[in-house]
Tab-separated table of C-alpha atoms in Angstrom:
chain	number	residue	atom	x	y	z
A	72	MET	CA	-20.115	25.023	-11.264
A	73	GLY	CA	-17.120	25.851	-13.445
A	74	VAL	CA	-13.433	25.116	-12.920
A	75	VAL	CA	-12.728	28.524	-11.359
A	76	GLU	CA	-15.527	28.047	-8.826
A	77	ASP	CA	-14.334	24.498	-8.101
A	78	ILE	CA	-10.775	25.697	-7.427
A	79	GLN	CA	-12.084	28.369	-5.064
A	80	LEU	CA	-14.252	25.801	-3.250
A	81	ILE	CA	-11.328	23.370	-2.921
A	82	SER	CA	-8.959	26.033	-1.553
A	83	GLU	CA	-11.512	27.371	0.913
A	84	SER	CA	-12.393	23.851	2.063
A	85	VAL	CA	-8.754	22.936	2.719
A	86	HIS	CA	-8.267	26.022	4.913
A	87	LYS	CA	-11.583	25.440	6.684
A	88	THR	CA	-10.683	21.808	7.404
A	89	LEU	CA	-7.344	22.779	8.940
A	90	ASP	CA	-9.163	25.327	11.115
A	91	LEU	CA	-11.701	22.691	12.171
A	92	MET	CA	-8.870	20.444	13.375
A	93	ALA	CA	-8.006	23.195	15.847
A	94	PHE	CA	-11.533	24.135	16.903
A	95	ASP	CA	-13.615	20.942	16.625
A	96	GLU	CA	-13.125	19.065	19.890
A	97	LYS	CA	-13.744	15.528	18.591
A	98	LEU	CA	-11.566	15.912	15.488
A	99	GLY	CA	-8.794	17.663	17.416
A	100	LYS	CA	-8.748	15.011	20.144
A	101	ASP	CA	-8.626	12.191	17.598
A	102	PHE	CA	-5.698	13.889	15.831
A	103	GLU	CA	-3.847	14.182	19.162
A	104	GLU	CA	-4.400	10.465	19.788
A	105	PHE	CA	-3.136	9.751	16.244
A	106	ILE	CA	0.085	11.662	17.020
A	107	LYS	CA	0.596	9.768	20.286
A	108	ARG	CA	-0.289	6.360	18.826
A	109	TYR	CA	2.375	6.603	16.123
A	110	GLU	CA	4.845	8.532	18.295
A	111	ILE	CA	5.143	11.289	15.682
A	112	GLN	CA	7.645	14.054	16.416
A	113	ILE	CA	6.801	17.509	15.034
A	114	SER	CA	9.274	20.402	15.229
A	115	THR	CA	8.114	22.881	12.545
A	116	GLN	CA	4.845	24.320	11.245
A	117	LYS	CA	5.555	22.723	7.853
A	118	GLU	CA	5.873	19.276	9.444
A	119	LEU	CA	2.632	19.859	11.365
A	120	THR	CA	0.772	20.725	8.151
A	121	GLN	CA	2.181	17.654	6.398
A	122	ILE	CA	1.088	15.386	9.262
A	123	MET	CA	-2.360	17.014	9.273
A	124	PHE	CA	-2.741	16.283	5.563
A	125	PHE	CA	-1.629	12.693	6.055
A	126	TYR	CA	-4.086	12.242	8.922
A	127	LEU	CA	-6.961	13.777	6.954
A	128	PHE	CA	-6.403	12.017	3.655
A	129	GLU	CA	-4.666	8.744	4.537
A	130	SER	CA	-6.001	7.623	7.924
A	131	ARG	CA	-9.182	6.786	9.801
A	132	MET	CA	-10.536	8.020	13.106
A	133	ARG	CA	-10.771	5.658	16.077
A	134	THR	CA	-14.453	5.222	15.270
A	135	GLY	CA	-13.534	3.633	11.922
A	136	ILE	CA	-14.634	6.423	9.583
A	137	SER	CA	-12.392	8.847	7.718
A	138	PRO	CA	-12.088	12.427	9.019
A	139	PHE	CA	-13.982	13.691	5.971
A	140	GLU	CA	-16.816	11.248	6.549
A	141	TYR	CA	-17.057	12.675	10.068
A	142	LEU	CA	-17.088	16.260	8.744
A	143	LYS	CA	-19.828	15.318	6.277
A	144	ASP	CA	-21.946	13.550	8.896
A	145	GLU	CA	-21.635	16.525	11.248
A	146	LYS	CA	-22.436	18.922	8.363
A	147	LEU	CA	-19.262	20.874	9.091
A	148	LEU	CA	-18.085	20.887	5.466
A	149	ASP	CA	-19.701	20.843	2.023
A	150	GLU	CA	-20.973	17.312	1.322
A	151	ARG	CA	-19.596	17.170	-2.239
A	152	ILE	CA	-16.148	18.295	-1.228
A	153	CYS	CA	-16.110	15.851	1.698
A	154	SER	CA	-16.852	12.968	-0.672
A	155	SER	CA	-14.132	14.130	-3.087
A	156	PHE	CA	-11.558	14.531	-0.334
A	157	ALA	CA	-12.456	11.169	1.246
A	158	ASN	CA	-11.931	9.456	-2.134
A	159	SER	CA	-8.669	11.229	-2.957
A	160	PHE	CA	-5.871	9.346	-4.694
A	161	THR	CA	-2.141	9.635	-4.014
A	162	GLY	CA	0.168	8.108	-6.592
A	163	THR	CA	3.045	8.520	-9.011
A	164	PHE	CA	2.430	10.046	-12.438
A	165	GLN	CA	4.575	10.608	-15.529
A	166	VAL	CA	4.044	14.006	-17.126
A	167	ASN	CA	3.321	13.730	-20.853
A	168	LYS	CA	2.434	17.367	-21.531
A	169	ILE	CA	2.369	20.621	-19.574
A	170	LYS	CA	-0.434	23.062	-20.396
A	171	GLN	CA	-1.096	26.472	-18.888
A	172	ASN	CA	-3.414	25.262	-16.134
A	173	SER	CA	-3.209	21.482	-16.351
A	174	LEU	CA	-0.956	18.470	-16.760
A	175	LEU	CA	-1.514	15.509	-19.067
A	176	VAL	CA	-0.166	12.532	-17.144
A	177	ASN	CA	-0.054	8.753	-17.029
A	178	SER	CA	-0.639	7.112	-13.646
A	179	LEU	CA	1.968	4.449	-12.914
A	180	VAL	CA	-0.226	3.018	-10.159
A	181	ASN	CA	-3.635	2.463	-11.763
A	182	GLU	CA	-2.433	2.599	-15.393
A	183	LYS	CA	-4.768	5.356	-16.629
A	184	GLU	CA	-4.203	8.683	-18.362
A	185	TYR	CA	-5.503	11.891	-16.794
A	186	GLU	CA	-5.711	15.605	-17.418
A	187	LEU	CA	-5.041	17.127	-14.014
A	188	THR	CA	-6.138	20.705	-13.416
A	189	THR	CA	-3.755	22.546	-11.094
A	190	LEU	CA	-4.893	24.978	-8.398
A	191	SER	CA	-2.420	27.559	-9.729
A	192	LYS	CA	-0.667	28.148	-13.040
A	193	THR	CA	1.758	25.374	-13.992
A	194	SER	CA	4.481	28.028	-14.435
A	195	ASN	CA	4.685	27.953	-10.617
A	196	LEU	CA	5.913	24.333	-10.831
A	197	ARG	CA	9.505	25.295	-11.459
A	198	GLY	CA	11.803	22.588	-12.723
A	199	LEU	CA	9.001	20.300	-13.875
A	200	GLY	CA	9.441	19.067	-17.441
A	201	GLN	CA	7.856	16.603	-19.831
A	202	LYS	CA	8.600	12.956	-19.018
A	203	ASP	CA	9.413	13.903	-15.420
A	204	TYR	CA	7.435	12.219	-12.651
A	205	ILE	CA	5.363	13.678	-9.842
A	206	GLU	CA	4.055	12.135	-6.654
A	207	ALA	CA	0.726	13.893	-6.196
A	208	ARG	CA	-2.585	13.774	-4.352
A	209	ILE	CA	-5.536	14.255	-6.705
A	210	ILE	CA	-9.299	14.503	-6.289
A	211	LYS	CA	-12.251	14.256	-8.646
A	212	LEU	CA	-14.900	16.965	-8.440
A	213	ASN	CA	-17.696	17.507	-10.982
A	214	ASP	CA	-15.982	15.122	-13.459
A	215	THR	CA	-12.739	17.135	-13.361
A	216	TYR	CA	-9.508	15.902	-11.778
A	217	TYR	CA	-7.584	18.383	-9.628
A	218	VAL	CA	-4.047	18.300	-8.235
A	219	LEU	CA	-4.536	18.941	-4.548
A	220	ASP	CA	-0.890	18.598	-3.583
A	221	ILE	CA	2.411	17.740	-5.294
A	222	LEU	CA	4.472	15.825	-2.762
A	223	SER	CA	7.630	15.418	-4.853
A	224	VAL	CA	9.066	15.819	-8.357
A	225	ILE	CA	11.243	13.025	-9.758
A	226	PRO	CA	13.416	13.733	-12.838
A	227	SER	CA	12.923	11.536	-15.902
A	228	SER	CA	16.489	10.286	-15.436
A	229	LYS	CA	15.411	8.724	-12.120
A	230	ARG	CA	12.908	6.285	-13.600
A	231	PHE	CA	13.840	3.533	-11.151
A	232	VAL	CA	13.084	5.884	-8.234
A	233	ALA	CA	9.684	6.737	-9.761
A	234	LEU	CA	8.801	3.067	-10.289
A	235	SER	CA	9.901	2.216	-6.742
A	236	ASN	CA	7.740	5.075	-5.486
A	237	GLY	CA	4.760	3.633	-7.357
A	238	ILE	CA	5.446	0.149	-5.955
A	239	SER	CA	5.463	1.637	-2.447
A	240	HIS	CA	1.989	3.081	-3.026
A	241	LEU	CA	0.696	-0.317	-4.147
A	242	VAL	CA	2.249	-2.146	-1.205
A	243	LYS	CA	0.752	0.326	1.274
A	244	SER	CA	-2.662	0.519	-0.399
A	245	PRO	CA	-3.376	-2.239	-2.971
A	246	LYS	CA	-6.828	-0.832	-3.791
A	247	LYS	CA	-5.123	2.074	-5.559
A	248	ILE	CA	-4.548	-0.110	-8.613
A	249	TYR	CA	-8.265	-0.049	-9.413
A	250	TRP	CA	-9.113	3.433	-8.123
A	251	ASP	CA	-11.239	5.017	-10.850
A	252	ASN	CA	-10.530	1.989	-13.065
A	253	GLU	CA	-13.453	-0.445	-13.364
A	254	ASN	CA	-11.710	-2.530	-16.033
A	255	LYS	CA	-8.777	-3.122	-13.709
A	256	PHE	CA	-11.155	-4.162	-10.938
A	257	LYS	CA	-12.817	-6.794	-13.156
A	258	GLU	CA	-9.399	-8.033	-14.264
A	259	PHE	CA	-8.342	-8.621	-10.662
A	260	GLU	CA	-11.565	-10.457	-9.852
A	261	GLU	CA	-10.654	-12.991	-12.534
A	262	ILE	CA	-6.976	-13.188	-11.529
A	263	SER	CA	-7.895	-13.649	-7.865
A	264	ASP	CA	-10.139	-16.621	-8.584
A	265	VAL	CA	-7.450	-18.377	-10.617
A	266	MET	CA	-4.567	-17.726	-8.196
A	267	THR	CA	-6.408	-18.673	-4.994
A	268	LYS	CA	-7.539	-21.990	-6.427
A	269	SER	CA	-4.020	-22.628	-7.680
A	270	PHE	CA	-2.475	-21.872	-4.271
A	271	VAL	CA	-4.878	-24.152	-2.384
A	272	LYS	CA	-4.124	-26.918	-4.883
A	273	CYS	CA	-0.399	-26.313	-4.470
A	274	THR	CA	-0.352	-26.293	-0.645
A	275	GLY	CA	-3.481	-28.273	0.163
A	276	SER	CA	-4.710	-25.641	2.594
A	277	HIS	CA	-6.253	-22.160	2.967
A	278	CYS	CA	-3.795	-21.438	5.775
A	279	THR	CA	-0.100	-22.322	5.650
A	280	ILE	CA	2.248	-21.273	8.453
A	281	THR	CA	6.015	-21.449	8.113
A	282	SER	CA	9.104	-19.637	9.416
A	283	ASN	CA	10.263	-16.310	8.019
A	284	LYS	CA	13.464	-18.063	6.883
A	285	LEU	CA	11.432	-20.266	4.517
A	286	ALA	CA	8.596	-17.880	3.616
A	287	ASP	CA	10.279	-16.356	0.556
A	288	GLY	CA	11.080	-19.809	-0.780
A	289	LEU	CA	7.445	-20.873	-0.373
A	290	LEU	CA	6.311	-17.940	-2.493
A	291	GLN	CA	8.852	-18.812	-5.165
A	292	HIS	CA	7.749	-22.466	-5.020
A	293	PHE	CA	4.145	-21.423	-5.661
A	294	ASN	CA	5.195	-19.073	-8.461
A	295	PHE	CA	6.947	-21.951	-10.256
A	296	TYR	CA	3.983	-24.245	-9.588
A	297	HIS	CA	1.439	-21.709	-10.858
A	298	HIS	CA	3.335	-21.276	-14.139
A	299	ASN	CA	4.054	-24.995	-14.591
A	300	LEU	CA	7.794	-24.416	-14.196
A	301	LEU	CA	8.344	-26.313	-10.943
A	302	PRO	CA	11.692	-28.200	-10.862
A	303	GLU	CA	11.419	-31.837	-9.796
A	304	ASP	CA	13.622	-31.301	-6.737
A	305	ASP	CA	11.590	-28.289	-5.494
A	306	LYS	CA	9.185	-29.956	-3.060
A	307	LEU	CA	6.585	-28.183	-0.919
A	308	GLU	CA	8.019	-29.736	2.247
A	309	ASN	CA	11.282	-27.891	1.553
A	310	TRP	CA	9.497	-24.697	2.592
A	311	LEU	CA	7.412	-25.921	5.521
A	312	THR	CA	8.454	-26.488	9.111
A	313	ASP	CA	6.927	-27.002	12.532
A	314	ASP	CA	9.972	-25.342	14.028
A	315	TYR	CA	8.927	-21.696	13.944
A	316	SER	CA	8.721	-19.092	16.656
A	317	LEU	CA	5.314	-18.065	18.005
A	318	GLU	CA	6.852	-15.112	19.783
A	319	TRP	CA	5.365	-11.887	18.415
A	320	ALA	CA	7.775	-9.930	16.216
A	321	ASP	CA	7.556	-6.136	15.867
A	322	ILE	CA	7.261	-5.873	12.091
A	323	GLU	CA	7.576	-2.077	12.031
A	324	LYS	CA	11.038	-2.353	13.568
A	325	LEU	CA	11.974	-5.201	11.254
A	326	LYS	CA	11.054	-3.066	8.247
A	327	ASN	CA	13.889	-0.745	9.177
A	328	GLU	CA	16.386	-3.572	8.812
A	329	SER	CA	18.299	-3.614	5.553
A	330	VAL	CA	17.248	-6.834	3.866
A	331	SER	CA	19.752	-6.164	1.107
A	332	ASP	CA	21.591	-3.317	-0.550
A	333	ASN	CA	19.069	-3.409	-3.376
A	334	THR	CA	16.202	-0.885	-3.061
A	335	PHE	CA	13.809	-3.093	-4.996
A	336	ASP	CA	14.518	-6.120	-2.804
A	337	ASN	CA	13.581	-4.085	0.245
A	338	LEU	CA	10.336	-2.909	-1.354
A	339	ALA	CA	9.302	-6.307	-2.656
A	340	GLY	CA	9.801	-8.107	0.648
A	341	GLY	CA	12.479	-10.408	1.936
A	342	PHE	CA	11.467	-12.131	5.168
A	343	SER	CA	14.500	-14.403	5.194
A	344	GLY	CA	16.892	-11.467	5.504
A	345	HIS	CA	15.579	-10.472	8.926
A	346	SER	CA	17.730	-11.406	11.910
A	347	ALA	CA	14.665	-12.216	14.051
A	348	ASP	CA	12.956	-15.615	13.998
A	349	TYR	CA	9.191	-15.426	13.621
A	350	ASN	CA	6.319	-17.103	11.811
A	351	VAL	CA	4.763	-16.059	8.523
A	352	GLY	CA	1.354	-17.223	7.346
A	353	TYR	CA	-0.041	-17.611	3.848
A	354	TRP	CA	-3.769	-16.960	4.153
A	355	VAL	CA	-6.117	-17.607	1.214
A	356	ASP	CA	-9.223	-15.455	1.004
A	357	ASP	CA	-11.310	-16.976	-1.779
A	358	GLU	CA	-12.488	-13.564	-3.016
A	359	LEU	CA	-9.501	-11.324	-2.310
A	360	GLY	CA	-6.435	-13.432	-3.017
A	361	ILE	CA	-3.390	-14.657	-1.107
A	362	PHE	CA	-2.295	-12.667	1.934
A	363	ILE	CA	1.233	-13.078	3.320
A	364	ILE	CA	0.946	-12.210	7.005
A	365	PRO	CA	3.790	-12.091	9.547
A	366	ASN	CA	2.733	-13.267	13.042
A	367	LEU	CA	-0.350	-15.085	11.705
A	368	GLY	CA	0.594	-18.227	13.624
A	369	THR	CA	0.930	-16.170	16.807
A	370	PHE	CA	-2.459	-14.525	16.247
A	371	PHE	CA	-4.279	-17.832	15.780
A	372	GLU	CA	-2.422	-19.389	18.726
A	373	ILE	CA	-3.935	-16.708	20.988
A	374	PHE	CA	-7.455	-17.775	20.056
A	375	LYS	CA	-6.700	-21.495	20.121
A	376	ASN	CA	-5.741	-21.404	23.794
A	377	LYS	CA	-8.171	-21.337	26.700
A	378	ASN	CA	-5.673	-19.050	28.353
A	379	HIS	CA	-5.052	-16.586	25.533
A	380	LYS	CA	-2.465	-14.529	27.408
A	381	ILE	CA	0.675	-15.719	25.668
A	382	GLU	CA	3.623	-13.339	25.495
A	383	ASN	CA	2.857	-10.039	23.689
A	384	TRP	CA	-0.715	-11.156	22.958
A	385	LYS	CA	-2.083	-7.620	23.245
A	386	GLU	CA	0.488	-6.172	20.842
A	387	CYS	CA	-0.281	-8.891	18.310
A	388	ILE	CA	-4.059	-8.384	18.420
A	389	VAL	CA	-3.817	-4.582	18.230
A	390	GLU	CA	-1.498	-4.941	15.216
A	391	PHE	CA	-3.975	-7.225	13.433
A	392	LEU	CA	-6.885	-4.887	14.163
A	393	ASN	CA	-5.129	-1.728	13.008
A	394	LEU	CA	-3.329	-3.002	9.918
A	395	ASP	CA	-5.478	-2.437	6.818
A	396	LYS	CA	-3.669	-5.272	5.056
A	397	ILE	CA	-5.076	-7.854	7.473
A	398	PRO	CA	-8.327	-8.988	5.803
A	399	LEU	CA	-11.657	-9.242	7.545
A	400	SER	CA	-11.685	-13.013	6.960
A	401	VAL	CA	-8.758	-13.425	9.411
A	402	ILE	CA	-10.695	-11.611	12.144
A	403	GLU	CA	-13.769	-13.712	11.403
A	404	GLU	CA	-11.660	-16.870	11.697
A	405	ALA	CA	-10.735	-15.825	15.244
A	406	PHE	CA	-14.442	-15.730	16.132
A	407	LYS	CA	-14.838	-19.260	14.763
A	408	MET	CA	-11.897	-20.471	16.839
A	409	ASN	CA	-12.905	-18.975	20.201
A	410	GLU	CA	-16.387	-18.238	21.564
A	411	LYS	CA	-14.874	-15.550	23.811
A	412	ALA	CA	-13.170	-13.759	20.892
A	413	LEU	CA	-15.076	-10.500	21.447
A	414	GLU	CA	-13.919	-10.375	25.079
A	415	ILE	CA	-10.335	-10.990	23.997
A	416	PHE	CA	-10.467	-8.243	21.349
A	417	SER	CA	-11.998	-5.833	23.890
A	418	GLU	CA	-9.358	-6.558	26.517
A	419	ALA	CA	-6.503	-6.202	24.045
A	420	SER	CA	-7.751	-2.890	22.636
A	421	ASP	CA	-8.727	-1.505	26.063
A	422	GLU	CA	-12.194	-0.763	24.719
A	423	LYS	CA	-15.618	-2.109	25.543
A	424	ILE	CA	-16.738	-3.387	22.141
A	425	LYS	CA	-20.450	-4.224	22.130
A	426	ASN	CA	-20.518	-6.805	19.368
A	427	LYS	CA	-18.707	-8.280	16.395
A	428	GLU	CA	-20.399	-5.857	13.994
A	429	ASP	CA	-19.094	-2.813	15.899
A	430	LEU	CA	-15.591	-4.301	15.949
A	431	ILE	CA	-15.617	-4.762	12.175
A	432	LYS	CA	-17.096	-1.325	11.526
A	433	GLN	CA	-14.392	0.310	13.609
A	434	TYR	CA	-11.345	-1.630	12.482
A	435	LYS	CA	-12.103	-3.176	9.071
A	436	PRO	CA	-14.512	-0.725	7.350
A	437	ASP	CA	-12.739	-0.910	3.988
A	438	TYR	CA	-13.635	-4.586	3.712
A	439	LEU	CA	-17.319	-3.742	4.175
A	440	SER	CA	-17.374	-1.067	1.466
A	441	GLY	CA	-16.093	-3.301	-1.334
A	442	LYS	CA	-13.444	-5.795	-2.349
A	443	ARG	CA	-9.901	-5.054	-1.321
A	444	PHE	CA	-7.559	-7.465	-3.067
A	445	SER	CA	-4.420	-8.703	-1.330
A	446	PRO	CA	-1.117	-6.796	-1.735
A	447	THR	CA	0.527	-9.945	-3.119
A	448	LEU	CA	-2.128	-10.405	-5.792
A	449	VAL	CA	-1.991	-6.742	-6.794
A	450	LEU	CA	1.772	-6.395	-6.797
A	451	TYR	CA	2.613	-9.532	-8.750
A	452	ASN	CA	-0.009	-8.781	-11.397
A	453	SER	CA	0.693	-5.079	-11.875
A	454	LYS	CA	2.410	-3.483	-14.853
A	455	LEU	CA	4.637	-1.647	-12.376
A	456	PHE	CA	6.080	-4.919	-11.135
A	457	GLN	CA	7.146	-5.956	-14.645
A	458	ASP	CA	8.354	-2.443	-15.491
A	459	ILE	CA	10.675	-2.288	-12.504
A	460	PHE	CA	12.256	-5.636	-13.432
A	461	ASP	CA	12.751	-4.316	-16.979
A	462	GLU	CA	14.330	-1.171	-15.552
A	463	ILE	CA	16.672	-3.240	-13.371
A	464	ASP	CA	17.724	-5.197	-16.474
A	465	ARG	CA	18.272	-1.919	-18.378
A	466	ILE	CA	20.435	-0.485	-15.584
A	467	GLU	CA	22.477	-3.678	-15.302
A	468	ASN	CA	22.962	-3.844	-19.095
A	469	LYS	CA	24.080	-0.208	-19.131
A	470	GLN	CA	26.563	-0.902	-16.341
A	471	ASN	CA	27.903	-3.913	-18.266
A	472	ILE	CA	28.240	-1.854	-21.429
A	473	GLU	CA	30.052	0.918	-19.568
A	474	GLU	CA	32.410	-1.682	-18.138
A	475	GLN	CA	33.066	-3.146	-21.591
A	476	ALA	CA	33.438	0.340	-23.067
A	477	LYS	CA	36.494	1.029	-20.924
A	478	SER	CA	38.487	-0.898	-23.500
A	479	VAL	CA	36.569	0.439	-26.549
A	480	GLY	CA	37.608	3.550	-28.492
A	481	ARG	CA	35.025	6.285	-29.101
A	482	ASN	CA	35.122	5.613	-32.871
A	483	GLU	CA	34.756	1.846	-32.507
A	484	PRO	CA	31.403	-0.039	-32.705
A	485	CYS	CA	29.330	0.308	-29.536
A	486	PRO	CA	29.395	-2.847	-27.380
A	487	CYS	CA	25.576	-2.753	-27.089
A	488	GLY	CA	25.387	-4.122	-30.647
A	489	SER	CA	23.505	-1.208	-32.228
A	490	GLY	CA	26.004	-0.934	-35.109
A	491	LYS	CA	26.692	2.736	-34.285
A	492	LYS	CA	29.971	4.158	-33.152
A	493	TYR	CA	30.283	4.227	-29.366
A	494	LYS	CA	30.492	8.053	-29.265
A	495	HIS	CA	27.144	8.289	-31.111
A	496	CYS	CA	25.415	5.652	-28.984
A	497	CYS	CA	25.952	4.678	-25.341
A	498	GLY	CA	28.996	6.909	-25.134
A	499	LYS	CA	27.017	10.128	-25.576
């Protein structure tokens, strides 16, 4: 098939899928449960369509498979298009060149260059210029990459916003860094092996629980240790405590707290800035890296006890089952700790789960289909992470120069040290 035929197939399939959500009983019911589960409020048709797209492309059904896998299995949609849709990629791209029917872009997330064919002429993308950024959902069909949806356009002058957007994608879905990038995948396999061994050597354990007030310091301690820069007075015990709360903390609510006035600080983390007291665990998965998991101490405490019904135990277990960032190895550890783990998981989820295999298939399918490296490993070893620090330095330097320039004439040398007159340099 040619590009024109592909575009027609994609457009028809999108409309057919939206219709199926209204007429297919199983898909429609699962979407309704999705809306209720996340307490989503919809007031306009546009919002409904946006939520439908998010559900279809970014979520999984209660059975553990993606909506498009269901449509393929039920033979309700073309098999090729289902596979393409199920493997779609949403990320931030910088536009290098605009052609009549395509965009030449660089992906900030997985660090590859693409030619993206648009479903309509690029002249319809008003206001988009070279070096601007787009947040877009793309698919690969017959070795051609198509822009399925442009979610936002970010001007080139807002580079920090674009980088922050890319960081958000990595934090939410770490596997995006090696989507369609085999070299990146192999690189992270090597990095993971080195960092996990280093962390275990640093802490002496595969599982380290501390308070949220000390968790950021522990990460910094390991960072210094890993790079052989550890100050003599920075001891591991400085960041460990037995005095931490095992009361479950609602992390979604805590995310809405302002950790600082700095956008990047809020994206990168910042447990110590939260007003609540809770525990944070550092969990080492030998193959996938270091996972930083709030409430990990609470989760393990549930399975350590003969009477597992500590306060908010159900909420904690449901959170650990539903969060993609919680690795399969943590769930498997619960089975090692308690012979009645399956009963506990079933009671918490209000479902009769037949066996461990069904539990994993439903709640942790991504960990069965291939390696999914930890968010910490991905973030701290991504080009984006370094780029955003460089951008912060650039912004701060510019602010300093502007401050210094208040006392500099336009014909005097620019305070940045370029040797040019201020009016021809930073004073433009």
